[in-house]
Amino acid sequence: TQLLEQSPQFLSIQEGENLTVYCNSSSVFSSLQWYRQEPGEGPVLLVTVVTGGEVKKLKRLTFQFGDARKDSSLHITAAQPGDTGLYLCAGFVMNRDDKIIFGKGTRLHILP
Amino acid sequence: EPEVTQTPSHQVTQMGQEVILRCVPISNHLYFYWYRQILGQKVEFLVSFYNNEISEKSEIFDDQFSVERPDGSNFTLKIRSTKLEDSAMYFCASSDDRGETQYFGPGTRLLVL
């Protein structure tokens, strides 16, 4: 069974601080996605990382895929209250099944 | 920007009743999915659908569940006889790259009484 563990589960920090959240697995994934989910809404895709070691930037968000394609991190620089939300990582295995496996998420709260 | 849409946004039903949840995937996508999320829990895969047939289903997707693509635009999830534990948010997703990048709809909140 493939599992994705996200840490921390909850994070509350002051506006302007930097933070990193992690997504770890013992399984290898073909790609890994990061989503953001607001209460009562569907997950919104932020990024897909495919190559081991790949780094993608989305404004103040930096996503990295581990070299072994088993883990990923999301780093936010100078967090703002608008970054508050639930961040989900999800892994996909090509040619095995067509589903993505979600982690439980990191609930981030940025205090003004 | 193209998006996945779902109807209804909320559905309340009595236990034992049938419900049909509807989705309109992004128009050029070929791979379709249903997921559910019980309140406070993680998003769970239910079923994937490609070329008019199920390609993968989870253990949650038992005989009470079925999916259909009745025309060129809609993708439906039917629950034949709802149970209390079917109460959840149900998300439809679609992909054009065999699932690597999936775009989710806003969800249908199902409450079974």
mmCIF file with all atom_site columns, N, CA and C in Angstrom, chain B residues 39-102:
data_model
loop_
_atom_site.group_PDB
_atom_site.id
_atom_site.type_symbol
_atom_site.label_atom_id
_atom_site.label_alt_id
_atom_site.label_comp_id
_atom_site.label_asym_id
_atom_site.label_entity_id
_atom_site.label_seq_id
_atom_site.pdbx_PDB_ins_code
_atom_site.Cartn_x
_atom_site.Cartn_y
_atom_site.Cartn_z
_atom_site.occupancy
_atom_site.B_iso_or_equiv
_atom_site.pdbx_formal_charge
_atom_site.auth_seq_id
_atom_site.auth_comp_id
_atom_site.auth_asym_id
_atom_site.auth_atom_id
_atom_site.pdbx_PDB_model_num
ATOM 1   N N  . LEU B 1 39  ? -15.607 13.985 5.898   1.00 0.00 ? 39  LEU B N  1
ATOM 2   C CA . LEU B 1 39  ? -15.262 15.191 6.653   1.00 0.00 ? 39  LEU B CA 1
ATOM 3   C C  . LEU B 1 39  ? -14.058 14.959 7.568   1.00 0.00 ? 39  LEU B C  1
ATOM 4   N N  . GLY B 1 40  ? -13.045 15.778 7.398   1.00 0.00 ? 40  GLY B N  1
ATOM 5   C CA . GLY B 1 40  ? -11.868 15.702 8.254   1.00 0.00 ? 40  GLY B CA 1
ATOM 6   C C  . GLY B 1 40  ? -10.858 14.657 7.846   1.00 0.00 ? 40  GLY B C  1
ATOM 7   N N  . GLN B 1 41  ? -11.153 13.910 6.771   1.00 0.00 ? 41  GLN B N  1
ATOM 8   C CA . GLN B 1 41  ? -10.236 12.860 6.346   1.00 0.00 ? 41  GLN B CA 1
ATOM 9   C C  . GLN B 1 41  ? -9.626  13.191 4.986   1.00 0.00 ? 41  GLN B C  1
ATOM 10  N N  . LYS B 1 42  ? -8.740  12.324 4.531   1.00 0.00 ? 42  LYS B N  1
ATOM 11  C CA . LYS B 1 42  ? -8.059  12.629 3.279   1.00 0.00 ? 42  LYS B CA 1
ATOM 12  C C  . LYS B 1 42  ? -8.903  12.246 2.067   1.00 0.00 ? 42  LYS B C  1
ATOM 13  N N  . VAL B 1 43  ? -8.512  12.801 0.936   1.00 0.00 ? 43  VAL B N  1
ATOM 14  C CA . VAL B 1 43  ? -9.187  12.491 -0.312  1.00 0.00 ? 43  VAL B CA 1
ATOM 15  C C  . VAL B 1 43  ? -8.860  11.048 -0.701  1.00 0.00 ? 43  VAL B C  1
ATOM 16  N N  . GLU B 1 44  ? -9.903  10.289 -1.020  1.00 0.00 ? 44  GLU B N  1
ATOM 17  C CA . GLU B 1 44  ? -9.719  8.869  -1.346  1.00 0.00 ? 44  GLU B CA 1
ATOM 18  C C  . GLU B 1 44  ? -10.196 8.574  -2.765  1.00 0.00 ? 44  GLU B C  1
ATOM 19  N N  . PHE B 1 45  ? -9.418  7.808  -3.461  1.00 0.00 ? 45  PHE B N  1
ATOM 20  C CA . PHE B 1 45  ? -9.752  7.400  -4.823  1.00 0.00 ? 45  PHE B CA 1
ATOM 21  C C  . PHE B 1 45  ? -10.920 6.411  -4.812  1.00 0.00 ? 45  PHE B C  1
ATOM 22  N N  . LEU B 1 46  ? -11.847 6.614  -5.739  1.00 0.00 ? 46  LEU B N  1
ATOM 23  C CA . LEU B 1 46  ? -12.943 5.657  -5.921  1.00 0.00 ? 46  LEU B CA 1
ATOM 24  C C  . LEU B 1 46  ? -12.767 4.864  -7.214  1.00 0.00 ? 46  LEU B C  1
ATOM 25  N N  . VAL B 1 47  ? -12.644 5.574  -8.330  1.00 0.00 ? 47  VAL B N  1
ATOM 26  C CA . VAL B 1 47  ? -12.674 4.892  -9.614  1.00 0.00 ? 47  VAL B CA 1
ATOM 27  C C  . VAL B 1 47  ? -12.046 5.775  -10.695 1.00 0.00 ? 47  VAL B C  1
ATOM 28  N N  . SER B 1 48  ? -11.439 5.121  -11.677 1.00 0.00 ? 48  SER B N  1
ATOM 29  C CA . SER B 1 48  ? -10.961 5.823  -12.870 1.00 0.00 ? 48  SER B CA 1
ATOM 30  C C  . SER B 1 48  ? -11.650 5.226  -14.092 1.00 0.00 ? 48  SER B C  1
ATOM 31  N N  . PHE B 1 49  ? -11.789 6.021  -15.129 1.00 0.00 ? 49  PHE B N  1
ATOM 32  C CA . PHE B 1 49  ? -12.611 5.650  -16.284 1.00 0.00 ? 49  PHE B CA 1
ATOM 33  C C  . PHE B 1 49  ? -11.957 6.173  -17.537 1.00 0.00 ? 49  PHE B C  1
ATOM 34  N N  . TYR B 1 50  ? -11.780 5.281  -18.490 1.00 0.00 ? 50  TYR B N  1
ATOM 35  C CA . TYR B 1 50  ? -11.150 5.670  -19.755 1.00 0.00 ? 50  TYR B CA 1
ATOM 36  C C  . TYR B 1 50  ? -11.727 4.821  -20.864 1.00 0.00 ? 50  TYR B C  1
ATOM 37  N N  . ASN B 1 51  ? -11.975 5.419  -22.000 1.00 0.00 ? 51  ASN B N  1
ATOM 38  C CA . ASN B 1 51  ? -12.447 4.691  -23.176 1.00 0.00 ? 51  ASN B CA 1
ATOM 39  C C  . ASN B 1 51  ? -13.722 3.919  -22.876 1.00 0.00 ? 51  ASN B C  1
ATOM 40  N N  . ASN B 1 52  ? -14.593 4.582  -22.138 1.00 0.00 ? 52  ASN B N  1
ATOM 41  C CA . ASN B 1 52  ? -15.913 4.037  -21.806 1.00 0.00 ? 52  ASN B CA 1
ATOM 42  C C  . ASN B 1 52  ? -15.895 2.802  -20.925 1.00 0.00 ? 52  ASN B C  1
ATOM 43  N N  . GLU B 1 53  ? -14.840 2.634  -20.169 1.00 0.00 ? 53  GLU B N  1
ATOM 44  C CA . GLU B 1 53  ? -14.852 1.555  -19.201 1.00 0.00 ? 53  GLU B CA 1
ATOM 45  C C  . GLU B 1 53  ? -14.008 1.912  -17.981 1.00 0.00 ? 53  GLU B C  1
ATOM 46  N N  . ILE B 1 54  ? -14.304 1.211  -16.902 1.00 0.00 ? 54  ILE B N  1
ATOM 47  C CA . ILE B 1 54  ? -13.547 1.415  -15.673 1.00 0.00 ? 54  ILE B CA 1
ATOM 48  C C  . ILE B 1 54  ? -12.153 0.841  -15.858 1.00 0.00 ? 54  ILE B C  1
ATOM 49  N N  . SER B 1 55  ? -11.138 1.645  -15.528 1.00 0.00 ? 55  SER B N  1
ATOM 50  C CA . SER B 1 55  ? -9.772  1.145  -15.622 1.00 0.00 ? 55  SER B CA 1
ATOM 51  C C  . SER B 1 55  ? -9.211  0.746  -14.270 1.00 0.00 ? 55  SER B C  1
ATOM 52  N N  . GLU B 1 56  ? -9.728  1.321  -13.211 1.00 0.00 ? 56  GLU B N  1
ATOM 53  C CA . GLU B 1 56  ? -9.263  0.980  -11.867 1.00 0.00 ? 56  GLU B CA 1
ATOM 54  C C  . GLU B 1 56  ? -10.357 1.370  -10.884 1.00 0.00 ? 56  GLU B C  1
ATOM 55  N N  . LYS B 1 57  ? -10.531 0.566  -9.833  1.00 0.00 ? 57  LYS B N  1
ATOM 56  C CA . LYS B 1 57  ? -11.459 0.958  -8.781  1.00 0.00 ? 57  LYS B CA 1
ATOM 57  C C  . LYS B 1 57  ? -10.897 0.534  -7.438  1.00 0.00 ? 57  LYS B C  1
ATOM 58  N N  . SER B 1 58  ? -11.311 1.255  -6.417  1.00 0.00 ? 58  SER B N  1
ATOM 59  C CA . SER B 1 58  ? -10.831 0.947  -5.078  1.00 0.00 ? 58  SER B CA 1
ATOM 60  C C  . SER B 1 58  ? -11.816 0.008  -4.383  1.00 0.00 ? 58  SER B C  1
ATOM 61  N N  . GLU B 1 59  ? -11.414 -0.438 -3.185  1.00 0.00 ? 59  GLU B N  1
ATOM 62  C CA . GLU B 1 59  ? -12.287 -1.326 -2.429  1.00 0.00 ? 59  GLU B CA 1
ATOM 63  C C  . GLU B 1 59  ? -13.547 -0.616 -1.945  1.00 0.00 ? 59  GLU B C  1
ATOM 64  N N  . ILE B 1 60  ? -13.508 0.706  -1.936  1.00 0.00 ? 60  ILE B N  1
ATOM 65  C CA . ILE B 1 60  ? -14.702 1.466  -1.546  1.00 0.00 ? 60  ILE B CA 1
ATOM 66  C C  . ILE B 1 60  ? -15.780 1.332  -2.622  1.00 0.00 ? 60  ILE B C  1
ATOM 67  N N  . PHE B 1 61  ? -15.366 1.239  -3.849  1.00 0.00 ? 61  PHE B N  1
ATOM 68  C CA . PHE B 1 61  ? -16.266 1.221  -5.007  1.00 0.00 ? 61  PHE B CA 1
ATOM 69  C C  . PHE B 1 61  ? -16.859 -0.160 -5.151  1.00 0.00 ? 61  PHE B C  1
ATOM 70  N N  . ASP B 1 62  ? -17.888 -0.449 -4.331  1.00 0.00 ? 62  ASP B N  1
ATOM 71  C CA . ASP B 1 62  ? -18.494 -1.782 -4.370  1.00 0.00 ? 62  ASP B CA 1
ATOM 72  C C  . ASP B 1 62  ? -19.677 -1.799 -5.341  1.00 0.00 ? 62  ASP B C  1
ATOM 73  N N  . ASP B 1 63  ? -20.482 -2.836 -5.249  1.00 0.00 ? 63  ASP B N  1
ATOM 74  C CA . ASP B 1 63  ? -21.573 -3.033 -6.209  1.00 0.00 ? 63  ASP B CA 1
ATOM 75  C C  . ASP B 1 63  ? -22.644 -1.944 -6.134  1.00 0.00 ? 63  ASP B C  1
ATOM 76  N N  . GLN B 1 64  ? -22.630 -1.175 -5.074  1.00 0.00 ? 64  GLN B N  1
ATOM 77  C CA . GLN B 1 64  ? -23.611 -0.098 -4.952  1.00 0.00 ? 64  GLN B CA 1
ATOM 78  C C  . GLN B 1 64  ? -23.245 1.118  -5.798  1.00 0.00 ? 64  GLN B C  1
ATOM 79  N N  . PHE B 1 65  ? -22.013 1.154  -6.274  1.00 0.00 ? 65  PHE B N  1
ATOM 80  C CA . PHE B 1 65  ? -21.534 2.283  -7.062  1.00 0.00 ? 65  PHE B CA 1
ATOM 81  C C  . PHE B 1 65  ? -21.464 1.905  -8.538  1.00 0.00 ? 65  PHE B C  1
ATOM 82  N N  . SER B 1 66  ? -21.746 2.878  -9.382  1.00 0.00 ? 66  SER B N  1
ATOM 83  C CA . SER B 1 66  ? -21.516 2.689  -10.810 1.00 0.00 ? 66  SER B CA 1
ATOM 84  C C  . SER B 1 66  ? -21.199 4.042  -11.427 1.00 0.00 ? 66  SER B C  1
ATOM 85  N N  . VAL B 1 67  ? -20.505 3.995  -12.550 1.00 0.00 ? 67  VAL B N  1
ATOM 86  C CA . VAL B 1 67  ? -20.188 5.221  -13.275 1.00 0.00 ? 67  VAL B CA 1
ATOM 87  C C  . VAL B 1 67  ? -20.616 5.054  -14.716 1.00 0.00 ? 67  VAL B C  1
ATOM 88  N N  . GLU B 1 68  ? -20.863 6.200  -15.333 1.00 0.00 ? 68  GLU B N  1
ATOM 89  C CA . GLU B 1 68  ? -21.344 6.184  -16.701 1.00 0.00 ? 68  GLU B CA 1
ATOM 90  C C  . GLU B 1 68  ? -20.945 7.482  -17.392 1.00 0.00 ? 68  GLU B C  1
ATOM 91  N N  . ARG B 1 69  ? -20.688 7.343  -18.692 1.00 0.00 ? 69  ARG B N  1
ATOM 92  C CA . ARG B 1 69  ? -20.491 8.543  -19.496 1.00 0.00 ? 69  ARG B CA 1
ATOM 93  C C  . ARG B 1 69  ? -21.602 8.495  -20.555 1.00 0.00 ? 69  ARG B C  1
ATOM 94  N N  . PRO B 1 70  ? -22.749 9.031  -20.209 1.00 0.00 ? 70  PRO B N  1
ATOM 95  C CA . PRO B 1 70  ? -23.935 8.833  -21.055 1.00 0.00 ? 70  PRO B CA 1
ATOM 96  C C  . PRO B 1 70  ? -23.880 9.574  -22.381 1.00 0.00 ? 70  PRO B C  1
ATOM 97  N N  . ASP B 1 71  ? -23.067 10.606 -22.457 1.00 0.00 ? 71  ASP B N  1
ATOM 98  C CA . ASP B 1 71  ? -22.946 11.356 -23.704 1.00 0.00 ? 71  ASP B CA 1
ATOM 99  C C  . ASP B 1 71  ? -21.523 11.874 -23.775 1.00 0.00 ? 71  ASP B C  1
ATOM 100 N N  . GLY B 1 72  ? -21.259 12.775 -24.690 1.00 0.00 ? 72  GLY B N  1
ATOM 101 C CA . GLY B 1 72  ? -19.887 13.219 -24.877 1.00 0.00 ? 72  GLY B CA 1
ATOM 102 C C  . GLY B 1 72  ? -19.377 14.196 -23.845 1.00 0.00 ? 72  GLY B C  1
ATOM 103 N N  . SER B 1 73  ? -20.246 14.607 -22.920 1.00 0.00 ? 73  SER B N  1
ATOM 104 C CA . SER B 1 73  ? -19.780 15.631 -21.995 1.00 0.00 ? 73  SER B CA 1
ATOM 105 C C  . SER B 1 73  ? -19.945 15.259 -20.521 1.00 0.00 ? 73  SER B C  1
ATOM 106 N N  . ASN B 1 74  ? -20.931 14.460 -20.181 1.00 0.00 ? 74  ASN B N  1
ATOM 107 C CA . ASN B 1 74  ? -21.196 14.180 -18.769 1.00 0.00 ? 74  ASN B CA 1
ATOM 108 C C  . ASN B 1 74  ? -20.531 12.903 -18.297 1.00 0.00 ? 74  ASN B C  1
ATOM 109 N N  . PHE B 1 75  ? -20.212 12.893 -17.013 1.00 0.00 ? 75  PHE B N  1
ATOM 110 C CA . PHE B 1 75  ? -19.644 11.714 -16.361 1.00 0.00 ? 75  PHE B CA 1
ATOM 111 C C  . PHE B 1 75  ? -20.355 11.601 -15.018 1.00 0.00 ? 75  PHE B C  1
ATOM 112 N N  . THR B 1 76  ? -21.045 10.487 -14.791 1.00 0.00 ? 76  THR B N  1
ATOM 113 C CA . THR B 1 76  ? -21.884 10.401 -13.595 1.00 0.00 ? 76  THR B CA 1
ATOM 114 C C  . THR B 1 76  ? -21.420 9.299  -12.654 1.00 0.00 ? 76  THR B C  1
ATOM 115 N N  . LEU B 1 77  ? -21.700 9.522  -11.380 1.00 0.00 ? 77  LEU B N  1
ATOM 116 C CA . LEU B 1 77  ? -21.489 8.520  -10.337 1.00 0.00 ? 77  LEU B CA 1
ATOM 117 C C  . LEU B 1 77  ? -22.850 8.233  -9.722  1.00 0.00 ? 77  LEU B C  1
ATOM 118 N N  . LYS B 1 78  ? -23.246 6.973  -9.741  1.00 0.00 ? 78  LYS B N  1
ATOM 119 C CA . LYS B 1 78  ? -24.523 6.567  -9.150  1.00 0.00 ? 78  LYS B CA 1
ATOM 120 C C  . LYS B 1 78  ? -24.261 5.728  -7.919  1.00 0.00 ? 78  LYS B C  1
ATOM 121 N N  . ILE B 1 79  ? -24.973 6.049  -6.859  1.00 0.00 ? 79  ILE B N  1
ATOM 122 C CA . ILE B 1 79  ? -24.979 5.193  -5.671  1.00 0.00 ? 79  ILE B CA 1
ATOM 123 C C  . ILE B 1 79  ? -26.386 4.645  -5.577  1.00 0.00 ? 79  ILE B C  1
ATOM 124 N N  . ARG B 1 80  ? -26.498 3.327  -5.669  1.00 0.00 ? 80  ARG B N  1
ATOM 125 C CA . ARG B 1 80  ? -27.820 2.703  -5.822  1.00 0.00 ? 80  ARG B CA 1
ATOM 126 C C  . ARG B 1 80  ? -28.672 2.786  -4.552  1.00 0.00 ? 80  ARG B C  1
ATOM 127 N N  . SER B 1 81  ? -28.098 2.470  -3.448  1.00 0.00 ? 81  SER B N  1
ATOM 128 C CA . SER B 1 81  ? -28.826 2.442  -2.183  1.00 0.00 ? 81  SER B CA 1
ATOM 129 C C  . SER B 1 81  ? -27.911 3.044  -1.128  1.00 0.00 ? 81  SER B C  1
ATOM 130 N N  . THR B 1 82  ? -28.105 4.323  -0.882  1.00 0.00 ? 82  THR B N  1
ATOM 131 C CA . THR B 1 82  ? -27.145 5.036  -0.042  1.00 0.00 ? 82  THR B CA 1
ATOM 132 C C  . THR B 1 82  ? -27.175 4.562  1.404   1.00 0.00 ? 82  THR B C  1
ATOM 133 N N  . LYS B 1 83  ? -25.985 4.642  2.004   1.00 0.00 ? 83  LYS B N  1
ATOM 134 C CA . LYS B 1 83  ? -25.832 4.319  3.410   1.00 0.00 ? 83  LYS B CA 1
ATOM 135 C C  . LYS B 1 83  ? -25.365 5.574  4.138   1.00 0.00 ? 83  LYS B C  1
ATOM 136 N N  . LEU B 1 84  ? -25.538 5.551  5.450   1.00 0.00 ? 84  LEU B N  1
ATOM 137 C CA . LEU B 1 84  ? -25.127 6.716  6.237   1.00 0.00 ? 84  LEU B CA 1
ATOM 138 C C  . LEU B 1 84  ? -23.652 7.050  5.988   1.00 0.00 ? 84  LEU B C  1
ATOM 139 N N  . GLU B 1 85  ? -22.843 5.998  5.882   1.00 0.00 ? 85  GLU B N  1
ATOM 140 C CA . GLU B 1 85  ? -21.404 6.214  5.727   1.00 0.00 ? 85  GLU B CA 1
ATOM 141 C C  . GLU B 1 85  ? -21.003 6.699  4.342   1.00 0.00 ? 85  GLU B C  1
ATOM 142 N N  . ASP B 1 86  ? -21.965 6.838  3.438   1.00 0.00 ? 86  ASP B N  1
ATOM 143 C CA . ASP B 1 86  ? -21.671 7.431  2.133   1.00 0.00 ? 86  ASP B CA 1
ATOM 144 C C  . ASP B 1 86  ? -21.635 8.957  2.199   1.00 0.00 ? 86  ASP B C  1
ATOM 145 N N  . SER B 1 87  ? -22.020 9.514  3.325   1.00 0.00 ? 87  SER B N  1
ATOM 146 C CA . SER B 1 87  ? -21.977 10.974 3.483   1.00 0.00 ? 87  SER B CA 1
ATOM 147 C C  . SER B 1 87  ? -20.538 11.460 3.356   1.00 0.00 ? 87  SER B C  1
ATOM 148 N N  . ALA B 1 88  ? -20.307 12.348 2.411   1.00 0.00 ? 88  ALA B N  1
ATOM 149 C CA . ALA B 1 88  ? -18.952 12.820 2.119   1.00 0.00 ? 88  ALA B CA 1
ATOM 150 C C  . ALA B 1 88  ? -19.025 13.887 1.037   1.00 0.00 ? 88  ALA B C  1
ATOM 151 N N  . MET B 1 89  ? -17.883 14.501 0.776   1.00 0.00 ? 89  MET B N  1
ATOM 152 C CA . MET B 1 89  ? -17.727 15.314 -0.447  1.00 0.00 ? 89  MET B CA 1
ATOM 153 C C  . MET B 1 89  ? -17.253 14.372 -1.549  1.00 0.00 ? 89  MET B C  1
ATOM 154 N N  . TYR B 1 90  ? -17.883 14.465 -2.692  1.00 0.00 ? 90  TYR B N  1
ATOM 155 C CA . TYR B 1 90  ? -17.491 13.646 -3.834  1.00 0.00 ? 90  TYR B CA 1
ATOM 156 C C  . TYR B 1 90  ? -16.908 14.573 -4.901  1.00 0.00 ? 90  TYR B C  1
ATOM 157 N N  . PHE B 1 91  ? -15.683 14.270 -5.291  1.00 0.00 ? 91  PHE B N  1
ATOM 158 C CA . PHE B 1 91  ? -14.994 15.078 -6.281  1.00 0.00 ? 91  PHE B CA 1
ATOM 159 C C  . PHE B 1 91  ? -14.815 14.301 -7.576  1.00 0.00 ? 91  PHE B C  1
ATOM 160 N N  . CYS B 1 92  ? -15.105 14.974 -8.654  1.00 0.00 ? 92  CYS B N  1
ATOM 161 C CA . CYS B 1 92  ? -14.800 14.471 -9.983  1.00 0.00 ? 92  CYS B CA 1
ATOM 162 C C  . CYS B 1 92  ? -13.495 15.119 -10.431 1.00 0.00 ? 92  CYS B C  1
ATOM 163 N N  . ALA B 1 93  ? -12.707 14.385 -11.191 1.00 0.00 ? 93  ALA B N  1
ATOM 164 C CA . ALA B 1 93  ? -11.474 14.938 -11.742 1.00 0.00 ? 93  ALA B CA 1
ATOM 165 C C  . ALA B 1 93  ? -11.301 14.437 -13.165 1.00 0.00 ? 93  ALA B C  1
ATOM 166 N N  . SER B 1 94  ? -10.576 15.200 -13.956 1.00 0.00 ? 94  SER B N  1
ATOM 167 C CA . SER B 1 94  ? -10.286 14.751 -15.311 1.00 0.00 ? 94  SER B CA 1
ATOM 168 C C  . SER B 1 94  ? -8.838  15.065 -15.645 1.00 0.00 ? 94  SER B C  1
ATOM 169 N N  . SER B 1 95  ? -8.337  14.342 -16.655 1.00 0.00 ? 95  SER B N  1
ATOM 170 C CA . SER B 1 95  ? -6.928  14.454 -17.021 1.00 0.00 ? 95  SER B CA 1
ATOM 171 C C  . SER B 1 95  ? -6.785  14.206 -18.514 1.00 0.00 ? 95  SER B C  1
ATOM 172 N N  . ASP B 1 96  ? -5.760  14.823 -19.093 1.00 0.00 ? 96  ASP B N  1
ATOM 173 C CA . ASP B 1 96  ? -5.462  14.528 -20.501 1.00 0.00 ? 96  ASP B CA 1
ATOM 174 C C  . ASP B 1 96  ? -4.147  13.777 -20.645 1.00 0.00 ? 96  ASP B C  1
ATOM 175 N N  . ASP B 1 97  ? -3.530  13.428 -19.499 1.00 0.00 ? 97  ASP B N  1
ATOM 176 C CA . ASP B 1 97  ? -2.220  12.760 -19.562 1.00 0.00 ? 97  ASP B CA 1
ATOM 177 C C  . ASP B 1 97  ? -2.204  11.516 -18.692 1.00 0.00 ? 97  ASP B C  1
ATOM 178 N N  . ARG B 1 98  ? -3.259  10.771 -18.791 1.00 0.00 ? 98  ARG B N  1
ATOM 179 C CA . ARG B 1 98  ? -3.407  9.504  -18.085 1.00 0.00 ? 98  ARG B CA 1
ATOM 180 C C  . ARG B 1 98  ? -3.253  9.661  -16.576 1.00 0.00 ? 98  ARG B C  1
ATOM 181 N N  . GLY B 1 99  ? -3.718  10.772 -16.097 1.00 0.00 ? 99  GLY B N  1
ATOM 182 C CA . GLY B 1 99  ? -3.867  10.903 -14.662 1.00 0.00 ? 99  GLY B CA 1
ATOM 183 C C  . GLY B 1 99  ? -2.738  11.593 -13.943 1.00 0.00 ? 99  GLY B C  1
ATOM 184 N N  . GLU B 1 100 ? -1.661  11.893 -14.654 1.00 0.00 ? 100 GLU B N  1
ATOM 185 C CA . GLU B 1 100 ? -0.532  12.502 -13.965 1.00 0.00 ? 100 GLU B CA 1
ATOM 186 C C  . GLU B 1 100 ? -0.908  13.888 -13.455 1.00 0.00 ? 100 GLU B C  1
ATOM 187 N N  . THR B 1 101 ? -1.675  14.615 -14.241 1.00 0.00 ? 101 THR B N  1
ATOM 188 C CA . THR B 1 101 ? -2.140  15.933 -13.830 1.00 0.00 ? 101 THR B CA 1
ATOM 189 C C  . THR B 1 101 ? -3.656  15.904 -13.861 1.00 0.00 ? 101 THR B C  1
ATOM 190 N N  . GLN B 1 102 ? -4.253  15.904 -12.696 1.00 0.00 ? 102 GLN B N  1
ATOM 191 C CA . GLN B 1 102 ? -5.705  15.799 -12.596 1.00 0.00 ? 102 GLN B CA 1
ATOM 192 C C  . GLN B 1 102 ? -6.288  17.110 -12.089 1.00 0.00 ? 102 GLN B C  1
#
